[in-house]
């Protein structure tokens, strides 16, 4: 049986970190992309060198092509049964009414949460079109893509755009000789740093801060590990012969 290789954005914490650990634990290879370091993943001897960290700020769209090319060049593609891309990284802020958001804040958020996954997917498909291995893209979405909320215009728009992007690419891949399997995955409300940011806002800045606090205090948030397990189960069609 060949190997499985996964490129995951946002592996320094939260769902991305849990995804990397679970995939590594079952013998897969992981290339983690994040702005910060993933010290536990990078220093662990348990993974036998199967985790490779790429420190990169996804707000910089101009260097993504070179970065993805370097990563894919490291993957022994002829030995691969499956190569996957999991677009997990996202930016919640600016979490304010749109007239209080600067152009720089809007641009950075949309770059990380929407433009970067689109560009990553584009280059991933381009650079793997010659392979016979199964190819999978998972875009981590959000309920905010479907439910409008005050102060969440930028984040919600990025996730709605990601959902539409996923549907369009799925149609493009229909009928291809080796189509990329692409899905959007909504993890629900998860106990991550994004949630902590939302809870820490004043009600003047973010009207739903109280609701986020209530959900947290009621213990209704899902753990990143449980979400990662569910995402891998959804993706496991990629691992069948």
mmCIF file of N, CA and C in Angstrom, residues 85-205:
data_model
loop_
_atom_site.group_PDB
_atom_site.id
_atom_site.type_symbol
_atom_site.label_atom_id
_atom_site.label_comp_id
_atom_site.label_asym_id
_atom_site.label_seq_id
_atom_site.Cartn_x
_atom_site.Cartn_y
_atom_site.Cartn_z
ATOM 1 N N UNK A 85 -5.133 18.245 0.412
ATOM 2 C CA UNK A 85 -4.936 19.624 0.865
ATOM 3 C C UNK A 85 -6.098 19.975 1.781
ATOM 4 N N UNK A 86 -5.795 20.379 3.008
ATOM 5 C CA UNK A 86 -6.836 20.798 3.950
ATOM 6 C C UNK A 86 -6.641 22.279 4.243
ATOM 7 N N UNK A 87 -7.536 23.098 3.696
ATOM 8 C CA UNK A 87 -7.500 24.547 3.918
ATOM 9 C C UNK A 87 -8.233 24.856 5.222
ATOM 10 N N UNK A 88 -7.469 24.886 6.314
ATOM 11 C CA UNK A 88 -8.046 25.053 7.642
ATOM 12 C C UNK A 88 -7.834 26.457 8.210
ATOM 13 N N UNK A 89 -6.728 27.099 7.848
ATOM 14 C CA UNK A 89 -6.399 28.399 8.433
ATOM 15 C C UNK A 89 -7.448 29.448 8.073
ATOM 16 N N UNK A 90 -7.784 30.285 9.042
ATOM 17 C CA UNK A 90 -8.753 31.363 8.815
ATOM 18 C C UNK A 90 -8.508 32.477 9.827
ATOM 19 N N UNK A 91 -9.041 33.634 9.535
ATOM 20 C CA UNK A 91 -8.899 34.788 10.426
ATOM 21 C C UNK A 91 -10.289 35.315 10.772
ATOM 22 N N UNK A 92 -10.608 35.364 12.048
ATOM 23 C CA UNK A 92 -11.934 35.814 12.488
ATOM 24 C C UNK A 92 -12.059 37.336 12.440
ATOM 25 N N UNK A 93 -11.022 38.024 12.832
ATOM 26 C CA UNK A 93 -11.100 39.485 12.881
ATOM 27 C C UNK A 93 -10.874 40.096 11.489
ATOM 28 N N UNK A 94 -11.381 41.293 11.257
ATOM 29 C CA UNK A 94 -11.976 42.239 12.191
ATOM 30 C C UNK A 94 -13.410 41.858 12.576
ATOM 31 N N UNK A 95 -13.660 41.842 13.851
ATOM 32 C CA UNK A 95 -14.967 41.472 14.387
ATOM 33 C C UNK A 95 -15.651 42.741 14.897
ATOM 34 N N UNK A 96 -16.016 43.586 13.943
ATOM 35 C CA UNK A 96 -16.638 44.876 14.255
ATOM 36 C C UNK A 96 -17.573 45.240 13.116
ATOM 37 N N UNK A 97 -18.482 46.198 13.343
ATOM 38 C CA UNK A 97 -19.299 46.685 12.220
ATOM 39 C C UNK A 97 -18.395 47.130 11.075
ATOM 40 N N UNK A 98 -18.857 46.921 9.852
ATOM 41 C CA UNK A 98 -17.988 47.111 8.686
ATOM 42 C C UNK A 98 -17.465 48.536 8.573
ATOM 43 N N UNK A 99 -18.225 49.536 9.038
ATOM 44 C CA UNK A 99 -17.750 50.912 8.941
ATOM 45 C C UNK A 99 -16.652 51.214 9.962
ATOM 46 N N UNK A 100 -16.359 50.261 10.829
ATOM 47 C CA UNK A 100 -15.262 50.420 11.793
ATOM 48 C C UNK A 100 -14.040 49.564 11.416
ATOM 49 N N UNK A 101 -14.084 48.954 10.233
ATOM 50 C CA UNK A 101 -12.992 48.094 9.775
ATOM 51 C C UNK A 101 -12.152 48.838 8.747
ATOM 52 N N UNK A 102 -10.849 48.770 8.905
ATOM 53 C CA UNK A 102 -9.968 49.441 7.947
ATOM 54 C C UNK A 102 -9.787 48.587 6.700
ATOM 55 N N UNK A 103 -9.329 49.222 5.640
ATOM 56 C CA UNK A 103 -9.071 48.499 4.388
ATOM 57 C C UNK A 103 -8.016 47.422 4.593
ATOM 58 N N UNK A 104 -6.989 47.730 5.387
ATOM 59 C CA UNK A 104 -5.911 46.764 5.635
ATOM 60 C C UNK A 104 -6.433 45.544 6.380
ATOM 61 N N UNK A 105 -7.314 45.758 7.370
ATOM 62 C CA UNK A 105 -7.883 44.637 8.127
ATOM 63 C C UNK A 105 -8.747 43.750 7.245
ATOM 64 N N UNK A 106 -9.587 44.382 6.423
ATOM 65 C CA UNK A 106 -10.470 43.622 5.527
ATOM 66 C C UNK A 106 -9.637 42.813 4.541
ATOM 67 N N UNK A 107 -8.635 43.463 3.971
ATOM 68 C CA UNK A 107 -7.797 42.803 2.975
ATOM 69 C C UNK A 107 -7.050 41.612 3.569
ATOM 70 N N UNK A 108 -6.449 41.788 4.732
ATOM 71 C CA UNK A 108 -5.677 40.696 5.357
ATOM 72 C C UNK A 108 -6.579 39.510 5.682
ATOM 73 N N UNK A 109 -7.762 39.802 6.229
ATOM 74 C CA UNK A 109 -8.690 38.733 6.607
ATOM 75 C C UNK A 109 -9.138 37.943 5.384
ATOM 76 N N UNK A 110 -9.526 38.651 4.331
ATOM 77 C CA UNK A 110 -9.976 37.966 3.111
ATOM 78 C C UNK A 110 -8.839 37.214 2.429
ATOM 79 N N UNK A 111 -7.627 37.754 2.512
ATOM 80 C CA UNK A 111 -6.482 37.047 1.936
ATOM 81 C C UNK A 111 -6.283 35.692 2.605
ATOM 82 N N UNK A 112 -6.291 35.690 3.938
ATOM 83 C CA UNK A 112 -6.015 34.456 4.682
ATOM 84 C C UNK A 112 -7.174 33.467 4.573
ATOM 85 N N UNK A 113 -8.409 33.963 4.715
ATOM 86 C CA UNK A 113 -9.568 33.067 4.827
ATOM 87 C C UNK A 113 -10.170 32.647 3.491
ATOM 88 N N UNK A 114 -9.945 33.420 2.427
ATOM 89 C CA UNK A 114 -10.581 33.117 1.145
ATOM 90 C C UNK A 114 -9.593 33.052 -0.021
ATOM 91 N N UNK A 115 -8.827 34.119 -0.227
ATOM 92 C CA UNK A 115 -7.939 34.137 -1.390
ATOM 93 C C UNK A 115 -6.856 33.065 -1.287
ATOM 94 N N UNK A 116 -6.254 32.906 -0.111
ATOM 95 C CA UNK A 116 -5.192 31.900 0.036
ATOM 96 C C UNK A 116 -5.695 30.487 -0.234
ATOM 97 N N UNK A 117 -6.848 30.059 0.328
ATOM 98 C CA UNK A 117 -7.350 28.723 -0.016
ATOM 99 C C UNK A 117 -7.632 28.551 -1.503
ATOM 100 N N UNK A 118 -8.114 29.606 -2.166
ATOM 101 C CA UNK A 118 -8.365 29.529 -3.607
ATOM 102 C C UNK A 118 -7.057 29.328 -4.375
ATOM 103 N N UNK A 119 -6.048 30.109 -4.011
ATOM 104 C CA UNK A 119 -4.757 30.011 -4.707
ATOM 105 C C UNK A 119 -4.087 28.679 -4.398
ATOM 106 N N UNK A 120 -4.123 28.262 -3.137
ATOM 107 C CA UNK A 120 -3.554 26.966 -2.767
ATOM 108 C C UNK A 120 -4.208 25.837 -3.562
ATOM 109 N N UNK A 121 -5.529 25.894 -3.663
ATOM 110 C CA UNK A 121 -6.263 24.858 -4.402
ATOM 111 C C UNK A 121 -5.887 24.879 -5.880
ATOM 112 N N UNK A 122 -5.786 26.067 -6.446
ATOM 113 C CA UNK A 122 -5.438 26.204 -7.857
ATOM 114 C C UNK A 122 -4.079 25.563 -8.154
ATOM 115 N N UNK A 123 -3.078 25.925 -7.358
ATOM 116 C CA UNK A 123 -1.737 25.397 -7.594
ATOM 117 C C UNK A 123 -1.659 23.911 -7.254
ATOM 118 N N UNK A 124 -2.380 23.494 -6.230
ATOM 119 C CA UNK A 124 -2.405 22.072 -5.862
ATOM 120 C C UNK A 124 -2.935 21.237 -7.031
ATOM 121 N N UNK A 125 -4.029 21.693 -7.630
ATOM 122 C CA UNK A 125 -4.609 20.954 -8.759
ATOM 123 C C UNK A 125 -3.649 20.965 -9.953
ATOM 124 N N UNK A 126 -3.119 22.153 -10.263
ATOM 125 C CA UNK A 126 -2.183 22.281 -11.399
ATOM 126 C C UNK A 126 -1.006 21.324 -11.265
ATOM 127 N N UNK A 127 -0.404 21.321 -10.071
ATOM 128 C CA UNK A 127 0.844 20.587 -9.878
ATOM 129 C C UNK A 127 0.633 19.096 -9.638
ATOM 130 N N UNK A 128 -0.610 18.650 -9.541
ATOM 131 C CA UNK A 128 -0.861 17.215 -9.315
ATOM 132 C C UNK A 128 -1.685 16.590 -10.434
ATOM 133 N N UNK A 129 -1.999 17.359 -11.463
ATOM 134 C CA UNK A 129 -2.853 16.850 -12.546
ATOM 135 C C UNK A 129 -2.249 15.655 -13.272
ATOM 136 N N UNK A 130 -0.935 15.519 -13.223
ATOM 137 C CA UNK A 130 -0.276 14.421 -13.933
ATOM 138 C C UNK A 130 -0.256 13.128 -13.121
ATOM 139 N N UNK A 131 -0.729 13.163 -11.878
ATOM 140 C CA UNK A 131 -0.610 12.008 -10.990
ATOM 141 C C UNK A 131 -1.812 11.073 -11.115
ATOM 142 N N UNK A 132 -1.578 9.821 -10.795
ATOM 143 C CA UNK A 132 -2.681 8.851 -10.743
ATOM 144 C C UNK A 132 -3.219 8.700 -9.329
ATOM 145 N N UNK A 133 -2.518 9.252 -8.338
ATOM 146 C CA UNK A 133 -2.964 9.173 -6.938
ATOM 147 C C UNK A 133 -4.298 9.896 -6.760
ATOM 148 N N UNK A 134 -5.092 9.429 -5.800
ATOM 149 C CA UNK A 134 -6.323 10.157 -5.480
ATOM 150 C C UNK A 134 -5.948 11.495 -4.864
ATOM 151 N N UNK A 135 -6.735 12.505 -5.218
ATOM 152 C CA UNK A 135 -6.465 13.853 -4.732
ATOM 153 C C UNK A 135 -7.709 14.385 -4.024
ATOM 154 N N UNK A 136 -7.481 15.045 -2.906
ATOM 155 C CA UNK A 136 -8.595 15.489 -2.074
ATOM 156 C C UNK A 136 -8.322 16.899 -1.572
ATOM 157 N N UNK A 137 -9.331 17.762 -1.640
ATOM 158 C CA UNK A 137 -9.255 19.085 -1.017
ATOM 159 C C UNK A 137 -10.420 19.223 -0.041
ATOM 160 N N UNK A 138 -10.103 19.611 1.184
ATOM 161 C CA UNK A 138 -11.134 19.902 2.187
ATOM 162 C C UNK A 138 -11.009 21.366 2.570
ATOM 163 N N UNK A 139 -12.074 22.126 2.397
ATOM 164 C CA UNK A 139 -12.117 23.523 2.812
ATOM 165 C C UNK A 139 -12.942 23.621 4.091
ATOM 166 N N UNK A 140 -12.307 24.071 5.164
ATOM 167 C CA UNK A 140 -13.012 24.184 6.444
ATOM 168 C C UNK A 140 -13.876 25.431 6.419
ATOM 169 N N UNK A 141 -15.174 25.218 6.487
ATOM 170 C CA UNK A 141 -16.148 26.289 6.372
ATOM 171 C C UNK A 141 -16.650 26.704 7.762
ATOM 172 N N UNK A 142 -17.855 27.246 7.810
ATOM 173 C CA UNK A 142 -18.425 27.712 9.077
ATOM 174 C C UNK A 142 -19.918 27.956 8.883
ATOM 175 N N UNK A 143 -20.664 27.848 9.969
ATOM 176 C CA UNK A 143 -22.074 28.215 9.925
ATOM 177 C C UNK A 143 -22.264 29.680 9.579
ATOM 178 N N UNK A 144 -21.221 30.481 9.806
ATOM 179 C CA UNK A 144 -21.282 31.908 9.489
ATOM 180 C C UNK A 144 -21.417 32.162 7.988
ATOM 181 N N UNK A 145 -21.153 31.121 7.181
ATOM 182 C CA UNK A 145 -21.321 31.261 5.736
ATOM 183 C C UNK A 145 -22.784 31.396 5.359
ATOM 184 N N UNK A 146 -23.668 30.882 6.212
ATOM 185 C CA UNK A 146 -25.099 30.852 5.890
ATOM 186 C C UNK A 146 -25.958 31.732 6.773
ATOM 187 N N UNK A 147 -25.434 32.112 7.944
ATOM 188 C CA UNK A 147 -26.245 32.864 8.901
ATOM 189 C C UNK A 147 -25.630 34.243 9.143
ATOM 190 N N UNK A 148 -26.236 35.287 8.586
ATOM 191 C CA UNK A 148 -25.681 36.631 8.764
ATOM 192 C C UNK A 148 -25.740 37.078 10.217
ATOM 193 N N UNK A 149 -24.708 37.810 10.625
ATOM 194 C CA UNK A 149 -24.652 38.300 12.000
ATOM 195 C C UNK A 149 -23.935 39.646 12.011
ATOM 196 N N UNK A 150 -24.351 40.553 12.888
ATOM 197 C CA UNK A 150 -23.674 41.852 12.973
ATOM 198 C C UNK A 150 -22.216 41.675 13.392
ATOM 199 N N UNK A 151 -21.358 42.494 12.839
ATOM 200 C CA UNK A 151 -19.922 42.514 13.120
ATOM 201 C C UNK A 151 -19.159 41.336 12.521
ATOM 202 N N UNK A 152 -19.868 40.447 11.796
ATOM 203 C CA UNK A 152 -19.205 39.283 11.204
ATOM 204 C C UNK A 152 -19.239 39.330 9.673
ATOM 205 N N UNK A 153 -19.359 40.535 9.121
ATOM 206 C CA UNK A 153 -19.481 40.679 7.664
ATOM 207 C C UNK A 153 -18.262 40.127 6.934
ATOM 208 N N UNK A 154 -17.069 40.419 7.428
ATOM 209 C CA UNK A 154 -15.857 40.010 6.720
ATOM 210 C C UNK A 154 -15.677 38.494 6.830
ATOM 211 N N UNK A 155 -15.765 37.970 8.042
ATOM 212 C CA UNK A 155 -15.576 36.534 8.253
ATOM 213 C C UNK A 155 -16.656 35.715 7.541
ATOM 214 N N UNK A 156 -17.906 36.129 7.713
ATOM 215 C CA UNK A 156 -19.006 35.400 7.091
ATOM 216 C C UNK A 156 -18.922 35.418 5.571
ATOM 217 N N UNK A 157 -18.527 36.554 5.019
ATOM 218 C CA UNK A 157 -18.375 36.662 3.569
ATOM 219 C C UNK A 157 -17.274 35.740 3.064
ATOM 220 N N UNK A 158 -16.165 35.668 3.813
ATOM 221 C CA UNK A 158 -15.059 34.793 3.390
ATOM 222 C C UNK A 158 -15.495 33.333 3.380
ATOM 223 N N UNK A 159 -16.281 32.919 4.374
ATOM 224 C CA UNK A 159 -16.713 31.521 4.443
ATOM 225 C C UNK A 159 -17.803 31.223 3.406
ATOM 226 N N UNK A 160 -18.682 32.185 3.149
ATOM 227 C CA UNK A 160 -19.676 31.999 2.080
ATOM 228 C C UNK A 160 -18.972 31.872 0.730
ATOM 229 N N UNK A 161 -17.955 32.699 0.521
ATOM 230 C CA UNK A 161 -17.174 32.616 -0.708
ATOM 231 C C UNK A 161 -16.462 31.282 -0.832
ATOM 232 N N UNK A 162 -15.950 30.768 0.278
ATOM 233 C CA UNK A 162 -15.254 29.478 0.265
ATOM 234 C C UNK A 162 -16.216 28.353 -0.114
ATOM 235 N N UNK A 163 -17.440 28.427 0.378
ATOM 236 C CA UNK A 163 -18.442 27.413 0.012
ATOM 237 C C UNK A 163 -18.751 27.451 -1.478
ATOM 238 N N UNK A 164 -18.954 28.654 -2.022
ATOM 239 C CA UNK A 164 -19.238 28.780 -3.450
ATOM 240 C C UNK A 164 -18.049 28.315 -4.284
ATOM 241 N N UNK A 165 -16.856 28.681 -3.855
ATOM 242 C CA UNK A 165 -15.639 28.245 -4.539
ATOM 243 C C UNK A 165 -15.575 26.711 -4.594
ATOM 244 N N UNK A 166 -15.871 26.070 -3.473
ATOM 245 C CA UNK A 166 -15.834 24.605 -3.400
ATOM 246 C C UNK A 166 -16.813 23.989 -4.399
ATOM 247 N N UNK A 167 -18.022 24.543 -4.467
ATOM 248 C CA UNK A 167 -19.031 24.014 -5.386
ATOM 249 C C UNK A 167 -18.623 24.200 -6.842
ATOM 250 N N UNK A 168 -18.040 25.351 -7.157
ATOM 251 C CA UNK A 168 -17.614 25.617 -8.537
ATOM 252 C C UNK A 168 -16.501 24.662 -8.960
ATOM 253 N N UNK A 169 -15.517 24.457 -8.084
ATOM 254 C CA UNK A 169 -14.404 23.563 -8.422
ATOM 255 C C UNK A 169 -14.891 22.123 -8.551
ATOM 256 N N UNK A 170 -15.841 21.736 -7.705
ATOM 257 C CA UNK A 170 -16.399 20.381 -7.805
ATOM 258 C C UNK A 170 -17.015 20.161 -9.179
ATOM 259 N N UNK A 171 -17.717 21.169 -9.704
ATOM 260 C CA UNK A 171 -18.298 21.064 -11.044
ATOM 261 C C UNK A 171 -17.213 21.023 -12.116
ATOM 262 N N UNK A 172 -16.151 21.809 -11.938
ATOM 263 C CA UNK A 172 -15.043 21.804 -12.894
ATOM 264 C C UNK A 172 -14.374 20.431 -12.980
ATOM 265 N N UNK A 173 -14.327 19.744 -11.854
ATOM 266 C CA UNK A 173 -13.625 18.459 -11.802
ATOM 267 C C UNK A 173 -14.478 17.300 -12.323
ATOM 268 N N UNK A 174 -15.770 17.521 -12.455
ATOM 269 C CA UNK A 174 -16.653 16.471 -12.964
ATOM 270 C C UNK A 174 -16.237 16.077 -14.380
ATOM 271 N N UNK A 175 -16.018 14.803 -14.575
ATOM 272 C CA UNK A 175 -15.649 14.323 -15.901
ATOM 273 C C UNK A 175 -14.165 14.332 -16.188
ATOM 274 N N UNK A 176 -13.353 14.869 -15.266
ATOM 275 C CA UNK A 176 -11.908 14.829 -15.459
ATOM 276 C C UNK A 176 -11.404 13.393 -15.326
ATOM 277 N N UNK A 177 -10.273 13.115 -15.930
ATOM 278 C CA UNK A 177 -9.731 11.759 -15.908
ATOM 279 C C UNK A 177 -9.420 11.296 -14.488
ATOM 280 N N UNK A 178 -8.828 12.172 -13.690
ATOM 281 C CA UNK A 178 -8.566 11.877 -12.275
ATOM 282 C C UNK A 178 -9.049 13.064 -11.460
ATOM 283 N N UNK A 179 -10.363 13.154 -11.261
ATOM 284 C CA UNK A 179 -10.923 14.357 -10.628
ATOM 285 C C UNK A 179 -10.487 14.528 -9.176
ATOM 286 N N UNK A 180 -10.274 15.777 -8.815
ATOM 287 C CA UNK A 180 -10.010 16.116 -7.422
ATOM 288 C C UNK A 180 -11.330 16.056 -6.665
ATOM 289 N N UNK A 181 -11.329 15.346 -5.554
ATOM 290 C CA UNK A 181 -12.517 15.301 -4.693
ATOM 291 C C UNK A 181 -12.437 16.497 -3.748
ATOM 292 N N UNK A 182 -13.402 17.385 -3.833
ATOM 293 C CA UNK A 182 -13.352 18.612 -3.033
ATOM 294 C C UNK A 182 -14.648 18.777 -2.260
ATOM 295 N N UNK A 183 -14.524 19.040 -0.963
ATOM 296 C CA UNK A 183 -15.696 19.238 -0.110
ATOM 297 C C UNK A 183 -15.454 20.423 0.824
ATOM 298 N N UNK A 184 -16.566 21.023 1.275
ATOM 299 C CA UNK A 184 -16.511 22.010 2.348
ATOM 300 C C UNK A 184 -17.004 21.328 3.625
ATOM 301 N N UNK A 185 -16.326 21.580 4.724
ATOM 302 C CA UNK A 185 -16.639 20.926 5.994
ATOM 303 C C UNK A 185 -16.928 21.991 7.043
ATOM 304 N N UNK A 186 -18.145 21.971 7.600
ATOM 305 C CA UNK A 186 -18.538 22.905 8.655
ATOM 306 C C UNK A 186 -18.331 22.231 10.002
ATOM 307 N N UNK A 187 -17.369 22.685 10.798
ATOM 308 C CA UNK A 187 -17.078 22.026 12.068
ATOM 309 C C UNK A 187 -18.041 22.361 13.203
ATOM 310 N N UNK A 188 -18.935 23.339 12.977
ATOM 311 C CA UNK A 188 -19.800 23.778 14.067
ATOM 312 C C UNK A 188 -19.035 24.710 15.008
ATOM 313 N N UNK A 189 -19.538 24.867 16.219
ATOM 314 C CA UNK A 189 -18.895 25.763 17.187
ATOM 315 C C UNK A 189 -17.853 24.969 17.971
ATOM 316 N N UNK A 190 -16.605 25.390 17.824
ATOM 317 C CA UNK A 190 -15.478 24.626 18.359
ATOM 318 C C UNK A 190 -14.697 25.488 19.358
ATOM 319 N N UNK A 191 -14.171 24.850 20.381
ATOM 320 C CA UNK A 191 -13.431 25.553 21.428
ATOM 321 C C UNK A 191 -12.014 25.872 20.940
ATOM 322 N N UNK A 192 -11.903 26.920 20.149
ATOM 323 C CA UNK A 192 -10.617 27.329 19.582
ATOM 324 C C UNK A 192 -10.323 28.771 19.969
ATOM 325 N N UNK A 193 -9.161 29.252 19.527
ATOM 326 C CA UNK A 193 -8.771 30.624 19.810
ATOM 327 C C UNK A 193 -9.732 31.616 19.169
ATOM 328 N N UNK A 194 -10.328 31.241 18.015
ATOM 329 C CA UNK A 194 -11.296 32.120 17.376
ATOM 330 C C UNK A 194 -12.478 32.383 18.294
ATOM 331 N N UNK A 195 -12.937 31.334 18.971
ATOM 332 C CA UNK A 195 -14.041 31.484 19.917
ATOM 333 C C UNK A 195 -13.632 32.385 21.083
ATOM 334 N N UNK A 196 -12.418 32.215 21.564
ATOM 335 C CA UNK A 196 -11.939 33.028 22.684
ATOM 336 C C UNK A 196 -11.896 34.505 22.297
ATOM 337 N N UNK A 197 -11.485 34.777 21.074
ATOM 338 C CA UNK A 197 -11.466 36.165 20.575
ATOM 339 C C UNK A 197 -12.877 36.742 20.592
ATOM 340 N N UNK A 198 -13.847 35.972 20.103
ATOM 341 C CA UNK A 198 -15.240 36.436 20.057
ATOM 342 C C UNK A 198 -15.777 36.698 21.459
ATOM 343 N N UNK A 199 -15.445 35.822 22.405
ATOM 344 C CA UNK A 199 -15.931 35.986 23.782
ATOM 345 C C UNK A 199 -15.322 37.208 24.457
ATOM 346 N N UNK A 200 -14.121 37.583 24.026
ATOM 347 C CA UNK A 200 -13.418 38.684 24.673
ATOM 348 C C UNK A 200 -13.826 40.062 24.198
ATOM 349 N N UNK A 201 -14.684 40.129 23.193
ATOM 350 C CA UNK A 201 -15.104 41.423 22.665
ATOM 351 C C UNK A 201 -16.177 42.065 23.564
ATOM 352 N N UNK A 202 -16.224 43.378 23.532
ATOM 353 C CA UNK A 202 -17.310 44.082 24.220
ATOM 354 C C UNK A 202 -18.578 43.981 23.390
ATOM 355 N N UNK A 203 -19.734 44.094 24.034
ATOM 356 C CA UNK A 203 -20.996 44.010 23.297
ATOM 357 C C UNK A 203 -21.159 45.192 22.341
ATOM 358 N N UNK A 204 -20.487 46.322 22.645
ATOM 359 C CA UNK A 204 -20.541 47.462 21.738
ATOM 360 C C UNK A 204 -19.843 47.122 20.423
ATOM 361 N N UNK A 205 -18.756 46.381 20.540
ATOM 362 C CA UNK A 205 -17.982 46.023 19.355
ATOM 363 C C UNK A 205 -18.596 44.829 18.637
#
